[in-house]
């Protein structure tokens, strides 16, 4: 917490500073890392900070249509069975989150 009582956003600001300097592939890997941290409860700072970093990365990648292509690629990669176990777990997590976010977006628009 900051002196004013606001949650500290260390992770968020680190990703914000690097967002435009990184490629979409690097930002996607950072998004997967945030998803893993939130789903496992393994926070560098706090849940809110990691959620905000995830939202930042998600919105950036969604605006560039990267997530749509990543969704297609993840489904294809899992279907062919060539993904390594760790990669398969990341892809499955991404597909789960993608479906949930799209369902929420469909209900709110």
CSV table of C-alpha atoms in Angstrom, one decimal:
chain,number,residue,atom,x,y,z
A,1,UNK,CA,0.0,0.0,0.0
A,2,UNK,CA,1.1,3.5,-0.7
A,3,UNK,CA,1.1,6.3,1.9
A,4,UNK,CA,-2.3,7.4,0.6
A,5,UNK,CA,-3.7,3.9,1.1
A,6,UNK,CA,-3.8,2.9,-2.6
A,7,UNK,CA,-2.6,-0.5,-3.7
A,8,UNK,CA,0.9,-0.5,-5.0
A,9,UNK,CA,1.1,-1.2,-8.7
A,10,UNK,CA,4.8,-2.2,-9.1
A,11,UNK,CA,4.2,-5.0,-11.6
A,12,UNK,CA,1.6,-2.9,-13.5
A,13,UNK,CA,4.0,0.0,-13.9
A,14,UNK,CA,6.9,-2.3,-15.0
A,15,UNK,CA,4.7,-3.8,-17.7
A,16,UNK,CA,3.4,-0.3,-18.7
A,17,UNK,CA,6.9,0.9,-19.1
A,18,UNK,CA,7.9,-2.1,-21.3
A,19,UNK,CA,4.7,-2.5,-23.2
A,20,UNK,CA,5.5,-0.6,-26.4
A,21,UNK,CA,9.2,-1.7,-26.3
A,22,UNK,CA,8.3,-5.4,-26.5
A,23,UNK,CA,7.0,-7.4,-29.4
A,24,UNK,CA,3.5,-8.8,-29.2
A,25,UNK,CA,5.0,-12.3,-28.7
A,26,UNK,CA,6.9,-11.0,-25.6
A,27,UNK,CA,3.8,-9.2,-24.3
A,28,UNK,CA,1.8,-12.5,-24.8
A,29,UNK,CA,4.4,-14.4,-22.8
A,30,UNK,CA,4.1,-11.7,-20.1
A,31,UNK,CA,0.3,-12.1,-20.2
A,32,UNK,CA,0.6,-15.8,-19.7
A,33,UNK,CA,2.9,-15.2,-16.7
A,34,UNK,CA,0.3,-12.9,-15.1
A,35,UNK,CA,-2.4,-15.5,-15.7
A,36,UNK,CA,-0.3,-18.2,-14.1
A,37,UNK,CA,0.5,-16.0,-11.1
A,38,UNK,CA,-3.2,-15.0,-10.5
A,39,UNK,CA,-4.5,-18.6,-11.0
A,40,UNK,CA,-1.9,-20.0,-8.6
A,41,UNK,CA,-2.0,-17.2,-6.1
A,42,UNK,CA,1.7,-16.5,-6.5
A,43,UNK,CA,2.0,-12.8,-6.3
A,44,UNK,CA,5.2,-10.7,-6.5
A,45,UNK,CA,3.3,-7.9,-4.8
A,46,UNK,CA,-0.4,-8.4,-4.5
A,47,UNK,CA,-3.4,-9.8,-6.4
A,48,UNK,CA,-4.7,-6.4,-7.5
A,49,UNK,CA,-1.3,-5.4,-9.0
A,50,UNK,CA,-1.1,-8.6,-11.0
A,51,UNK,CA,-4.8,-8.3,-12.1
A,52,UNK,CA,-4.1,-4.7,-13.4
A,53,UNK,CA,-1.0,-5.9,-15.2
A,54,UNK,CA,-3.0,-8.7,-16.8
A,55,UNK,CA,-5.7,-6.2,-17.9
A,56,UNK,CA,-3.1,-3.9,-19.4
A,57,UNK,CA,-1.5,-6.6,-21.4
A,58,UNK,CA,-4.9,-8.1,-22.4
A,59,UNK,CA,-6.3,-4.8,-23.7
A,60,UNK,CA,-3.1,-4.0,-25.6
A,61,UNK,CA,-3.0,-7.4,-27.3
A,62,UNK,CA,-6.7,-7.4,-27.9
A,63,UNK,CA,-6.6,-4.1,-29.7
A,64,UNK,CA,-4.0,-5.3,-32.1
A,65,UNK,CA,-6.0,-8.5,-32.8
A,66,UNK,CA,-3.1,-10.5,-31.5
A,67,UNK,CA,-5.4,-12.5,-29.1
A,68,UNK,CA,-7.7,-13.6,-31.9
A,69,UNK,CA,-4.7,-15.1,-33.8
A,70,UNK,CA,-3.2,-16.5,-30.5
A,71,UNK,CA,-6.6,-18.2,-29.8
A,72,UNK,CA,-6.6,-19.8,-33.2
A,73,UNK,CA,-3.0,-20.9,-32.9
A,74,UNK,CA,-3.4,-22.3,-29.4
A,75,UNK,CA,-6.4,-24.4,-30.5
A,76,UNK,CA,-4.4,-25.7,-33.5
A,77,UNK,CA,-1.3,-26.4,-31.5
A,78,UNK,CA,-3.2,-28.4,-28.8
A,79,UNK,CA,-5.2,-30.3,-31.4
A,80,UNK,CA,-2.1,-31.5,-33.2
A,81,UNK,CA,-0.6,-32.8,-30.0
A,82,UNK,CA,2.9,-31.4,-30.5
A,83,UNK,CA,2.9,-29.0,-27.5
A,84,UNK,CA,5.3,-29.8,-24.7
A,85,UNK,CA,3.5,-30.4,-21.3
A,86,UNK,CA,4.4,-26.9,-19.9
A,87,UNK,CA,3.4,-25.2,-23.1
A,88,UNK,CA,0.2,-27.2,-23.3
A,89,UNK,CA,-0.7,-26.1,-19.7
A,90,UNK,CA,-0.1,-22.5,-20.7
A,91,UNK,CA,-2.2,-22.8,-23.9
A,92,UNK,CA,-5.1,-24.5,-22.0
A,93,UNK,CA,-5.0,-21.7,-19.4
A,94,UNK,CA,-5.0,-19.1,-22.1
A,95,UNK,CA,-8.0,-20.8,-23.9
A,96,UNK,CA,-9.9,-21.0,-20.6
A,97,UNK,CA,-9.3,-17.3,-19.8
A,98,UNK,CA,-10.0,-16.3,-23.4
A,99,UNK,CA,-13.4,-18.1,-23.3
A,100,UNK,CA,-14.3,-16.5,-20.0
A,101,UNK,CA,-13.3,-13.0,-21.0
A,102,UNK,CA,-15.3,-13.3,-24.3
A,103,UNK,CA,-18.3,-14.6,-22.5
A,104,UNK,CA,-18.2,-11.6,-20.0
A,105,UNK,CA,-17.7,-9.2,-22.9
A,106,UNK,CA,-20.7,-10.7,-24.8
A,107,UNK,CA,-23.0,-10.2,-21.7
A,108,UNK,CA,-21.9,-6.6,-21.2
A,109,UNK,CA,-22.2,-5.3,-24.7
